[in-house]
Each structure stands twice: as structure tokens, then as C-alpha cells.
Amino acid sequence: MGLTKTEVFTDQQNRVADLAKAFAHPARVAILQLLAQKKACVCGDIVDELPLAQATVSQHLKELKRIGIIQGSIDPPRVCYCIDEVVWQEARQLFGKVFDSVIVEKSCC
Amino acid sequence: MGLTKTEVFTDQQNRVADLAKAFAHPARVAILQLLAQKKACVCGDIVDELPLAQATVSQHLKELKRIGIIQGSIDPPRVCYCIDEVVWQEARQLFGKVFDSVIVEKSCC
DNA sequence: ATTTGTAATCGTAATATTACGATGATTATT
DNA sequence: AATAATCATCGTAATATTACGATTACAAAT
């Protein structure tokens, strides 16, 4: 056990969950904010901004890349990361949809 | 190791991360959607809607309650859950703020 | 007092995440 | 070719999450 049963949920639910993971750790929120505000972009600069080891930051960047919300472009010996605008908008829209889905009328409890 | 260093991040970053965890598992997304659309409310009904064991659903409900995004009111022998509108709006606003923080002009990479 | 229905909690196993030092890979620069 | 700079990956340890059967807790109904 201990393995999420992704197959029993809808694609939308799994996608929301995956995109939410991008924001589900404060370090990743911090990284996304740095990238979003273009305060940093190169991996090394991000490392400098955060009180975490380089390996740890790299791991978070890898996770964000897996989710698809950031892209990395090589500029040796540097790697420059940036928000993937398409996925960012997808996330915004998906979350918007979820947040809008509350039926405001009286609660049943 | 293996322990998130929450103390080195801002309150806002930690709160976003915590709220994101509410959506970071498909089962919790499904639960929140059921509650949001008032398709279910009583714990047992939620269990019936999901292909997960009662104990597992209860654990997810507990986590959602810890985060504060849902409330539970006792109506013995049932427990009725519902979205906490205040926290829901807080989440919507926080995520909105994060999503809006992207500077659209040219990327540096 | 016993039974019934419902939900929480316990115990446990499997897997995932987080963190970091150390090492490796890559590519300019010398 | 050797060096320096930068980032990814490996290995590992600690902790967290996910899932479920079994049990417990609780209150209503009998």
C-alpha cells in the first residue's frame, strides 16, 4: 500500500493534484515566485536566494519541470529556468474552475 | 533530514503550500468537489462515492480539516462535512495573487 | 443494558518526499 | 590538456504520505 490510486480518479482530478504539488512545498512556492517576478532565473541565483543546499534546490527544480510548470534552457555552464506560460495559465484556469465550483447557497450542514 | 524547513520561508509561502496540499491528492480534490457541489456531505456518502476504504477517506477528511478548508458538524451517528467558505476564499485569493504575480513581459531565457 | 449504525483511530506496510554531502557531467577558459 | 564554474545525479538518512483491515468510540434505538 501507500500508493496513490490515480487510475480511479478522473484526468482532471489527477491533473489538479499534480499541479497543486507544484505549490505544495514552500521552497517551490518561493522558486515559482522568484521566476514569476524574474528576480532570479539562473539556477545558481535561485540557490543564492534560498537557504537550502544546491542539491535540494535542484531536486525541487526537477519536480517543477516534471510537472511542466517551468522550463529550463541551457546556457553553459548555466541553466536558466523560467515559468512555462502555457502550463501556468492551465493551472490558473483549472484552479479557477475548482474555486468557482462552490455552490454558494445554503449549506446542508 | 527529510524535514521541511518551514521556518526559513515566509508565512505566506507556508500557507500557500499548506493550502495547496488540500488539492495535492486526487482523492482530496474529489472530496472537495463533492462538498463544493453539495453532491455529498455526510462522511458515509463520500465513502460511497469514492473507491477507497472508509479509513482512507476519513484520513483525507482529517487532513482537509487540519488545513481548515472543511468543517465537520456532528449529527449522530453521522458527521456532516462542508467547505469552510472563509478558508475557501482565502485560498482562492492567495492562489489568485500567486497566479497574478507573473510579469508577462519578455522572459530573460 | 444491548444492539445498531456511523465515523475516528490504531497498527502496519509500502511508497514518496525532503534534505544534503559527495560525485559526476558539461562546457568555457586558460 | 588542465582548470574553473555550474548544475545534475547518486547515495543515504529521516520523515511524511497513502492505504486498508481491525478495533474503538459514540450516540440513537431497541
PDB file of C-alpha atoms (C1' of nucleotides) in Angstrom:
ATOM      1  CA  MET A   1       0.000   0.000   0.000  1.00  0.00           C
ATOM      2  CA  GLY A   2       0.937   3.625   0.223  1.00  0.00           C
ATOM      3  CA  LEU A   3       0.495   4.093  -3.493  1.00  0.00           C
ATOM      4  CA  THR A   4      -1.998   6.678  -4.722  1.00  0.00           C
ATOM      5  CA  LYS A   5      -4.693   5.017  -6.839  1.00  0.00           C
ATOM      6  CA  THR A   6      -4.529   7.502  -9.674  1.00  0.00           C
ATOM      7  CA  GLU A   7      -6.419   5.205 -12.034  1.00  0.00           C
ATOM      8  CA  VAL A   8      -9.663   5.525 -10.107  1.00  0.00           C
ATOM      9  CA  PHE A   9      -9.800   9.301 -10.425  1.00  0.00           C
ATOM     10  CA  THR A  10     -10.559  11.487 -13.407  1.00  0.00           C
ATOM     11  CA  ASP A  11      -7.823  13.000 -15.529  1.00  0.00           C
ATOM     12  CA  GLN A  12      -8.888  16.408 -14.324  1.00  0.00           C
ATOM     13  CA  GLN A  13      -8.611  15.430 -10.689  1.00  0.00           C
ATOM     14  CA  ASN A  14      -5.193  13.913 -11.228  1.00  0.00           C
ATOM     15  CA  ARG A  15      -4.011  16.960 -13.136  1.00  0.00           C
ATOM     16  CA  VAL A  16      -5.230  19.369 -10.483  1.00  0.00           C
ATOM     17  CA  ALA A  17      -3.473  17.260  -7.861  1.00  0.00           C
ATOM     18  CA  ASP A  18      -0.263  17.248  -9.846  1.00  0.00           C
ATOM     19  CA  LEU A  19      -0.327  20.987 -10.481  1.00  0.00           C
ATOM     20  CA  ALA A  20      -1.125  21.569  -6.814  1.00  0.00           C
ATOM     21  CA  LYS A  21       2.047  19.697  -5.919  1.00  0.00           C
ATOM     22  CA  ALA A  22       3.987  22.466  -7.612  1.00  0.00           C
ATOM     23  CA  PHE A  23       2.722  24.759  -4.854  1.00  0.00           C
ATOM     24  CA  ALA A  24       2.601  22.217  -2.060  1.00  0.00           C
ATOM     25  CA  HIS A  25       6.054  22.964  -0.709  1.00  0.00           C
ATOM     26  CA  PRO A  26       7.174  26.399   0.476  1.00  0.00           C
ATOM     27  CA  ALA A  27      10.504  26.106  -1.315  1.00  0.00           C
ATOM     28  CA  ARG A  28       8.730  25.505  -4.602  1.00  0.00           C
ATOM     29  CA  VAL A  29       6.400  28.428  -3.965  1.00  0.00           C
ATOM     30  CA  ALA A  30       9.460  30.554  -3.336  1.00  0.00           C
ATOM     31  CA  ILE A  31      11.120  29.338  -6.518  1.00  0.00           C
ATOM     32  CA  LEU A  32       8.000  29.989  -8.576  1.00  0.00           C
ATOM     33  CA  GLN A  33       7.720  33.469  -7.106  1.00  0.00           C
ATOM     34  CA  LEU A  34      11.333  34.226  -7.962  1.00  0.00           C
ATOM     35  CA  LEU A  35      10.769  33.069 -11.518  1.00  0.00           C
ATOM     36  CA  ALA A  36       7.388  34.769 -11.825  1.00  0.00           C
ATOM     37  CA  GLN A  37       8.822  38.081 -10.736  1.00  0.00           C
ATOM     38  CA  LYS A  38      12.008  37.485 -12.687  1.00  0.00           C
ATOM     39  CA  LYS A  39      14.083  38.151  -9.613  1.00  0.00           C
ATOM     40  CA  ALA A  40      16.165  35.152 -10.465  1.00  0.00           C
ATOM     41  CA  CYS A  41      16.315  32.775 -13.318  1.00  0.00           C
ATOM     42  CA  VAL A  42      19.659  31.057 -13.310  1.00  0.00           C
ATOM     43  CA  CYS A  43      19.808  28.026 -11.044  1.00  0.00           C
ATOM     44  CA  GLY A  44      22.758  29.389  -9.109  1.00  0.00           C
ATOM     45  CA  ASP A  45      20.952  32.632  -8.372  1.00  0.00           C
ATOM     46  CA  ILE A  46      17.974  30.705  -7.070  1.00  0.00           C
ATOM     47  CA  VAL A  47      20.267  28.721  -4.817  1.00  0.00           C
ATOM     48  CA  ASP A  48      21.698  32.007  -3.517  1.00  0.00           C
ATOM     49  CA  GLU A  49      18.215  33.282  -2.721  1.00  0.00           C
ATOM     50  CA  LEU A  50      17.183  30.220  -0.789  1.00  0.00           C
ATOM     51  CA  PRO A  51      18.605  28.803   2.427  1.00  0.00           C
ATOM     52  CA  LEU A  52      18.770  25.328   1.003  1.00  0.00           C
ATOM     53  CA  ALA A  53      21.586  23.272  -0.411  1.00  0.00           C
ATOM     54  CA  GLN A  54      22.210  23.296  -4.132  1.00  0.00           C
ATOM     55  CA  ALA A  55      21.222  19.647  -4.452  1.00  0.00           C
ATOM     56  CA  THR A  56      17.925  20.305  -2.724  1.00  0.00           C
ATOM     57  CA  VAL A  57      17.063  23.238  -4.948  1.00  0.00           C
ATOM     58  CA  SER A  58      17.991  21.199  -7.994  1.00  0.00           C
ATOM     59  CA  GLN A  59      15.627  18.478  -6.854  1.00  0.00           C
ATOM     60  CA  HIS A  60      12.780  20.960  -6.461  1.00  0.00           C
ATOM     61  CA  LEU A  61      13.525  22.370  -9.902  1.00  0.00           C
ATOM     62  CA  LYS A  62      13.396  18.866 -11.312  1.00  0.00           C
ATOM     63  CA  GLU A  63       9.988  18.292  -9.748  1.00  0.00           C
ATOM     64  CA  LEU A  64       8.664  21.581 -11.122  1.00  0.00           C
ATOM     65  CA  LYS A  65       9.985  20.589 -14.521  1.00  0.00           C
ATOM     66  CA  ARG A  66       8.332  17.181 -14.285  1.00  0.00           C
ATOM     67  CA  ILE A  67       5.020  18.869 -13.589  1.00  0.00           C
ATOM     68  CA  GLY A  68       5.691  21.075 -16.565  1.00  0.00           C
ATOM     69  CA  ILE A  69       5.205  24.428 -14.904  1.00  0.00           C
ATOM     70  CA  ILE A  70       8.774  25.541 -15.577  1.00  0.00           C
ATOM     71  CA  GLN A  71      11.210  25.105 -18.428  1.00  0.00           C
ATOM     72  CA  GLY A  72      14.977  25.014 -18.383  1.00  0.00           C
ATOM     73  CA  SER A  73      17.223  26.287 -21.120  1.00  0.00           C
ATOM     74  CA  ILE A  74      20.898  25.564 -21.181  1.00  0.00           C
ATOM     75  CA  ASP A  75      23.363  28.416 -21.397  1.00  0.00           C
ATOM     76  CA  PRO A  76      26.555  26.668 -20.394  1.00  0.00           C
ATOM     77  CA  PRO A  77      27.717  26.363 -17.800  1.00  0.00           C
ATOM     78  CA  ARG A  78      24.481  27.877 -16.516  1.00  0.00           C
ATOM     79  CA  VAL A  79      20.917  26.678 -16.768  1.00  0.00           C
ATOM     80  CA  CYS A  80      18.213  29.269 -16.949  1.00  0.00           C
ATOM     81  CA  TYR A  81      14.736  28.444 -15.743  1.00  0.00           C
ATOM     82  CA  CYS A  82      11.501  30.169 -16.465  1.00  0.00           C
ATOM     83  CA  ILE A  83       7.784  29.756 -15.972  1.00  0.00           C
ATOM     84  CA  ASP A  84       6.046  27.861 -18.750  1.00  0.00           C
ATOM     85  CA  GLU A  85       3.331  30.370 -19.503  1.00  0.00           C
ATOM     86  CA  VAL A  86       1.048  27.796 -21.114  1.00  0.00           C
ATOM     87  CA  VAL A  87       1.071  25.463 -18.139  1.00  0.00           C
ATOM     88  CA  TRP A  88       0.873  28.421 -15.788  1.00  0.00           C
ATOM     89  CA  GLN A  89      -2.342  29.513 -17.486  1.00  0.00           C
ATOM     90  CA  GLU A  90      -3.601  25.959 -17.470  1.00  0.00           C
ATOM     91  CA  ALA A  91      -3.056  25.856 -13.727  1.00  0.00           C
ATOM     92  CA  ARG A  92      -4.708  29.205 -13.223  1.00  0.00           C
ATOM     93  CA  GLN A  93      -7.711  28.114 -15.222  1.00  0.00           C
ATOM     94  CA  LEU A  94      -8.027  24.708 -13.584  1.00  0.00           C
ATOM     95  CA  PHE A  95      -7.812  26.155 -10.102  1.00  0.00           C
ATOM     96  CA  GLY A  96     -10.181  28.908 -11.078  1.00  0.00           C
ATOM     97  CA  LYS A  97     -12.655  26.316 -12.228  1.00  0.00           C
ATOM     98  CA  VAL A  98     -12.325  24.405  -8.980  1.00  0.00           C
ATOM     99  CA  PHE A  99     -12.664  27.530  -6.866  1.00  0.00           C
ATOM    100  CA  ASP A 100     -15.700  28.660  -8.820  1.00  0.00           C
ATOM    101  CA  SER A 101     -17.434  25.348  -8.368  1.00  0.00           C
ATOM    102  CA  VAL A 102     -18.721  26.102  -4.904  1.00  0.00           C
ATOM    103  CA  ILE A 103     -22.460  26.411  -4.812  1.00  0.00           C
ATOM    104  CA  VAL A 104     -22.913  29.383  -2.580  1.00  0.00           C
ATOM    105  CA  GLU A 105     -26.483  28.808  -1.440  1.00  0.00           C
ATOM    106  CA  LYS A 106     -27.199  27.425   1.995  1.00  0.00           C
ATOM    107  CA  SER A 107     -25.041  24.614   3.262  1.00  0.00           C
ATOM    108  CA  CYS A 108     -26.788  21.396   4.156  1.00  0.00           C
ATOM    109  CA  CYS A 109     -24.866  21.260   7.415  1.00  0.00           C
TER     110      CYS A 109
ATOM    111  CA  MET B   1      16.885  15.289   7.261  1.00  0.00           C
ATOM    112  CA  GLY B   2      13.714  14.876   5.310  1.00  0.00           C
ATOM    113  CA  LEU B   3      12.006  17.579   7.303  1.00  0.00           C
ATOM    114  CA  THR B   4      10.693  20.643   5.531  1.00  0.00           C
ATOM    115  CA  LYS B   5      12.407  23.779   6.853  1.00  0.00           C
ATOM    116  CA  THR B   6       9.236  25.807   7.280  1.00  0.00           C
ATOM    117  CA  GLU B   7      10.949  28.366   9.486  1.00  0.00           C
ATOM    118  CA  VAL B   8      13.086  29.706   6.671  1.00  0.00           C
ATOM    119  CA  PHE B   9      10.115  30.606   4.486  1.00  0.00           C
ATOM    120  CA  THR B  10       7.574  33.364   4.807  1.00  0.00           C
ATOM    121  CA  ASP B  11       4.188  32.815   6.419  1.00  0.00           C
ATOM    122  CA  GLN B  12       2.583  33.413   3.072  1.00  0.00           C
ATOM    123  CA  GLN B  13       4.704  30.797   1.359  1.00  0.00           C
ATOM    124  CA  ASN B  14       3.995  28.275   4.081  1.00  0.00           C
ATOM    125  CA  ARG B  15       0.277  28.999   3.956  1.00  0.00           C
ATOM    126  CA  VAL B  16       0.123  28.659   0.188  1.00  0.00           C
ATOM    127  CA  ALA B  17       1.976  25.369   0.457  1.00  0.00           C
ATOM    128  CA  ASP B  18      -0.398  24.109   3.122  1.00  0.00           C
ATOM    129  CA  LEU B  19      -3.496  25.130   1.210  1.00  0.00           C
ATOM    130  CA  ALA B  20      -2.057  23.567  -1.928  1.00  0.00           C
ATOM    131  CA  LYS B  21      -1.786  20.281  -0.057  1.00  0.00           C
ATOM    132  CA  ALA B  22      -5.563  20.249   0.167  1.00  0.00           C
ATOM    133  CA  PHE B  23      -5.576  19.876  -3.615  1.00  0.00           C
ATOM    134  CA  ALA B  24      -2.399  17.855  -3.968  1.00  0.00           C
ATOM    135  CA  HIS B  25      -4.088  14.462  -3.903  1.00  0.00           C
ATOM    136  CA  PRO B  26      -6.796  13.406  -6.360  1.00  0.00           C
ATOM    137  CA  ALA B  27      -8.924  11.900  -3.618  1.00  0.00           C
ATOM    138  CA  ARG B  28      -8.962  15.213  -1.779  1.00  0.00           C
ATOM    139  CA  VAL B  29      -9.805  17.056  -4.971  1.00  0.00           C
ATOM    140  CA  ALA B  30     -12.682  14.636  -5.450  1.00  0.00           C
ATOM    141  CA  ILE B  31     -13.866  15.137  -1.871  1.00  0.00           C
ATOM    142  CA  LEU B  32     -13.696  18.917  -2.197  1.00  0.00           C
ATOM    143  CA  GLN B  33     -15.641  18.757  -5.450  1.00  0.00           C
ATOM    144  CA  LEU B  34     -18.325  16.624  -3.849  1.00  0.00           C
ATOM    145  CA  LEU B  35     -18.622  19.079  -0.997  1.00  0.00           C
ATOM    146  CA  ALA B  36     -18.423  22.120  -3.239  1.00  0.00           C
ATOM    147  CA  GLN B  37     -21.224  20.868  -5.422  1.00  0.00           C
ATOM    148  CA  LYS B  38     -23.130  19.524  -2.437  1.00  0.00           C
ATOM    149  CA  LYS B  39     -23.368  16.132  -4.046  1.00  0.00           C
ATOM    150  CA  ALA B  40     -22.418  14.585  -0.759  1.00  0.00           C
ATOM    151  CA  CYS B  41     -21.865  15.862   2.683  1.00  0.00           C
ATOM    152  CA  VAL B  42     -22.136  13.004   5.111  1.00  0.00           C
ATOM    153  CA  CYS B  43     -18.943  11.047   5.549  1.00  0.00           C
ATOM    154  CA  GLY B  44     -20.617   7.783   4.621  1.00  0.00           C
ATOM    155  CA  ASP B  45     -21.925   9.200   1.391  1.00  0.00           C
ATOM    156  CA  ILE B  46     -18.471  10.399   0.475  1.00  0.00           C
ATOM    157  CA  VAL B  47     -17.116   6.933   1.132  1.00  0.00           C
ATOM    158  CA  ASP B  48     -19.810   5.543  -1.157  1.00  0.00           C
ATOM    159  CA  GLU B  49     -18.788   7.915  -3.924  1.00  0.00           C
ATOM    160  CA  LEU B  50     -15.128   7.061  -3.765  1.00  0.00           C
ATOM    161  CA  PRO B  51     -13.388   3.757  -4.457  1.00  0.00           C
ATOM    162  CA  LEU B  52     -11.391   3.974  -1.272  1.00  0.00           C
ATOM    163  CA  ALA B  53     -11.752   2.355   2.116  1.00  0.00           C
ATOM    164  CA  GLN B  54     -13.580   4.189   4.862  1.00  0.00           C
ATOM    165  CA  ALA B  55     -10.415   4.576   6.899  1.00  0.00           C
ATOM    166  CA  THR B  56      -8.626   6.167   3.967  1.00  0.00           C
ATOM    167  CA  VAL B  57     -11.392   8.646   3.308  1.00  0.00           C
ATOM    168  CA  SER B  58     -11.529   9.506   6.988  1.00  0.00           C
ATOM    169  CA  GLN B  59      -7.812  10.199   6.920  1.00  0.00           C
ATOM    170  CA  HIS B  60      -8.188  12.529   3.949  1.00  0.00           C
ATOM    171  CA  LEU B  61     -11.058  14.303   5.684  1.00  0.00           C
ATOM    172  CA  LYS B  62      -8.884  14.744   8.738  1.00  0.00           C
ATOM    173  CA  GLU B  63      -6.138  16.310   6.653  1.00  0.00           C
ATOM    174  CA  LEU B  64      -8.600  18.681   4.985  1.00  0.00           C
ATOM    175  CA  LYS B  65      -9.889  19.620   8.410  1.00  0.00           C
ATOM    176  CA  ARG B  66      -6.362  20.225   9.684  1.00  0.00           C
ATOM    177  CA  ILE B  67      -5.760  22.599   6.807  1.00  0.00           C
ATOM    178  CA  GLY B  68      -9.034  24.261   7.715  1.00  0.00           C
ATOM    179  CA  ILE B  69     -10.674  24.126   4.321  1.00  0.00           C
ATOM    180  CA  ILE B  70     -13.544  21.963   5.555  1.00  0.00           C
ATOM    181  CA  GLN B  71     -15.582  21.799   8.737  1.00  0.00           C
ATOM    182  CA  GLY B  72     -17.331  18.857  10.310  1.00  0.00           C
ATOM    183  CA  SER B  73     -20.541  19.038  12.277  1.00  0.00           C
ATOM    184  CA  ILE B  74     -21.806  16.127  14.278  1.00  0.00           C
ATOM    185  CA  ASP B  75     -25.289  14.785  13.648  1.00  0.00           C
ATOM    186  CA  PRO B  76     -25.044  11.436  15.386  1.00  0.00           C
ATOM    187  CA  PRO B  77     -24.349   8.878  14.315  1.00  0.00           C
ATOM    188  CA  ARG B  78     -23.361  10.800  11.191  1.00  0.00           C
ATOM    189  CA  VAL B  79     -20.816  13.543  10.639  1.00  0.00           C
ATOM    190  CA  CYS B  80     -21.581  16.116   8.043  1.00  0.00           C
ATOM    191  CA  TYR B  81     -18.749  17.919   6.309  1.00  0.00           C
ATOM    192  CA  CYS B  82     -18.803  21.132   4.399  1.00  0.00           C
ATOM    193  CA  ILE B  83     -16.466  23.630   2.795  1.00  0.00           C
ATOM    194  CA  ASP B  84     -15.312  26.394   5.119  1.00  0.00           C
ATOM    195  CA  GLU B  85     -16.233  29.354   2.941  1.00  0.00           C
ATOM    196  CA  VAL B  86     -13.807  31.701   4.678  1.00  0.00           C
ATOM    197  CA  VAL B  87     -10.805  29.487   4.136  1.00  0.00           C
ATOM    198  CA  TRP B  88     -12.012  28.646   0.653  1.00  0.00           C
ATOM    199  CA  GLN B  89     -11.998  32.337  -0.223  1.00  0.00           C
ATOM    200  CA  GLU B  90      -8.636  32.755   1.449  1.00  0.00           C
ATOM    201  CA  ALA B  91      -7.271  30.003  -0.774  1.00  0.00           C
ATOM    202  CA  ARG B  92      -8.847  31.478  -3.873  1.00  0.00           C
ATOM    203  CA  GLN B  93      -7.364  34.860  -3.084  1.00  0.00           C
ATOM    204  CA  LEU B  94      -3.911  33.550  -2.202  1.00  0.00           C
ATOM    205  CA  PHE B  95      -3.688  31.454  -5.332  1.00  0.00           C
ATOM    206  CA  GLY B  96      -5.067  34.309  -7.357  1.00  0.00           C
ATOM    207  CA  LYS B  97      -2.338  36.521  -6.010  1.00  0.00           C
ATOM    208  CA  VAL B  98       0.316  33.981  -6.868  1.00  0.00           C
ATOM    209  CA  PHE B  99      -1.045  33.405 -10.345  1.00  0.00           C
ATOM    210  CA  ASP B 100      -1.252  37.124 -10.995  1.00  0.00           C
ATOM    211  CA  SER B 101       2.337  37.686  -9.968  1.00  0.00           C
ATOM    212  CA  VAL B 102       3.809  36.656 -13.281  1.00  0.00           C
ATOM    213  CA  ILE B 103       5.415  39.532 -15.080  1.00  0.00           C
ATOM    214  CA  VAL B 104       4.302  38.960 -18.617  1.00  0.00           C
ATOM    215  CA  GLU B 105       6.971  40.936 -20.421  1.00  0.00           C
ATOM    216  CA  LYS B 106       9.847  39.205 -22.120  1.00  0.00           C
ATOM    217  CA  SER B 107      11.423  36.270 -20.402  1.00  0.00           C
ATOM    218  CA  CYS B 108      15.122  36.503 -19.758  1.00  0.00           C
ATOM    219  CA  CYS B 109      15.579  32.992 -21.106  1.00  0.00           C
TER     220      CYS B 109
ATOM    221  C1'  DA C   1     -28.278  -2.955  29.090  1.00  0.00           C
ATOM    222  C1'  DT C   2     -27.761  -4.430  24.364  1.00  0.00           C
ATOM    223  C1'  DT C   3     -27.683  -3.690  19.769  1.00  0.00           C
ATOM    224  C1'  DT C   4     -27.026  -0.943  15.632  1.00  0.00           C
ATOM    225  C1'  DG C   5     -25.079   2.430  12.617  1.00  0.00           C
ATOM    226  C1'  DT C   6     -21.522   5.558  11.748  1.00  0.00           C
ATOM    227  C1'  DA C   7     -17.125   7.539  11.869  1.00  0.00           C
ATOM    228  C1'  DA C   8     -12.490   8.027  14.173  1.00  0.00           C
ATOM    229  C1'  DT C   9      -8.387   5.962  15.403  1.00  0.00           C
ATOM    230  C1'  DC C  10      -4.799   2.286  15.706  1.00  0.00           C
ATOM    231  C1'  DG C  11      -1.411  -0.541  13.723  1.00  0.00           C
ATOM    232  C1'  DT C  12       1.152  -1.615   9.958  1.00  0.00           C
ATOM    233  C1'  DA C  13       3.184  -1.976   5.360  1.00  0.00           C
ATOM    234  C1'  DA C  14       4.544   0.227   1.181  1.00  0.00           C
ATOM    235  C1'  DT C  15       5.909   4.140  -1.078  1.00  0.00           C
ATOM    236  C1'  DA C  16       7.132   9.097  -1.530  1.00  0.00           C
ATOM    237  C1'  DT C  17       9.301  13.291  -0.077  1.00  0.00           C
ATOM    238  C1'  DT C  18      12.818  16.174   1.761  1.00  0.00           C
ATOM    239  C1'  DA C  19      17.434  17.288   2.614  1.00  0.00           C
ATOM    240  C1'  DC C  20      22.370  17.271   1.975  1.00  0.00           C
ATOM    241  C1'  DG C  21      27.239  15.837   1.051  1.00  0.00           C
ATOM    242  C1'  DA C  22      29.753  13.844  -2.486  1.00  0.00           C
ATOM    243  C1'  DT C  23      30.465  12.848  -7.014  1.00  0.00           C
ATOM    244  C1'  DG C  24      29.907  13.291 -11.951  1.00  0.00           C
ATOM    245  C1'  DA C  25      28.971  15.701 -16.291  1.00  0.00           C
ATOM    246  C1'  DT C  26      29.460  19.542 -19.234  1.00  0.00           C
ATOM    247  C1'  DT C  27      31.447  23.421 -21.311  1.00  0.00           C
ATOM    248  C1'  DA C  28      34.081  27.766 -21.334  1.00  0.00           C
ATOM    249  C1'  DT C  29      38.511  29.455 -20.323  1.00  0.00           C
ATOM    250  C1'  DT C  30      43.225  29.129 -19.816  1.00  0.00           C
TER     251       DT C  30
ATOM    252  C1'  DA D   1      45.237  19.144 -21.652  1.00  0.00           C
ATOM    253  C1'  DA D   2      44.176  21.264 -17.308  1.00  0.00           C
ATOM    254  C1'  DT D   3      41.220  24.294 -14.689  1.00  0.00           C
ATOM    255  C1'  DA D   4      37.178  26.557 -13.192  1.00  0.00           C
ATOM    256  C1'  DA D   5      32.311  27.171 -12.971  1.00  0.00           C
ATOM    257  C1'  DT D   6      27.849  25.424 -12.873  1.00  0.00           C
ATOM    258  C1'  DC D   7      24.341  22.174 -12.396  1.00  0.00           C
ATOM    259  C1'  DA D   8      22.577  17.227 -12.276  1.00  0.00           C
ATOM    260  C1'  DT D   9      22.637  12.982 -10.183  1.00  0.00           C
ATOM    261  C1'  DC D  10      23.853   9.450  -6.679  1.00  0.00           C
ATOM    262  C1'  DG D  11      23.588   7.654  -2.208  1.00  0.00           C
ATOM    263  C1'  DT D  12      21.639   7.867   2.053  1.00  0.00           C
ATOM    264  C1'  DA D  13      19.040   9.100   6.203  1.00  0.00           C
ATOM    265  C1'  DA D  14      14.986  10.977   8.240  1.00  0.00           C
ATOM    266  C1'  DT D  15      10.369  11.910   7.899  1.00  0.00           C
ATOM    267  C1'  DA D  16       5.767  12.012   5.655  1.00  0.00           C
ATOM    268  C1'  DT D  17       2.087  10.103   2.998  1.00  0.00           C
ATOM    269  C1'  DT D  18      -1.074   6.695   1.421  1.00  0.00           C
ATOM    270  C1'  DA D  19      -3.839   2.786   2.037  1.00  0.00           C
ATOM    271  C1'  DC D  20      -6.505  -0.627   4.465  1.00  0.00           C
ATOM    272  C1'  DG D  21      -8.113  -4.081   7.962  1.00  0.00           C
ATOM    273  C1'  DA D  22      -9.253  -4.149  12.638  1.00  0.00           C
ATOM    274  C1'  DT D  23     -10.705  -2.012  16.523  1.00  0.00           C
ATOM    275  C1'  DT D  24     -12.678   1.523  19.263  1.00  0.00           C
ATOM    276  C1'  DA D  25     -15.863   5.277  20.396  1.00  0.00           C
ATOM    277  C1'  DC D  26     -20.210   7.276  20.387  1.00  0.00           C
ATOM    278  C1'  DA D  27     -24.988   8.081  20.387  1.00  0.00           C
ATOM    279  C1'  DA D  28     -29.571   6.536  18.997  1.00  0.00           C
ATOM    280  C1'  DA D  29     -32.763   2.931  19.035  1.00  0.00           C
ATOM    281  C1'  DT D  30     -34.393  -1.183  20.842  1.00  0.00           C
TER     282       DT D  30
END
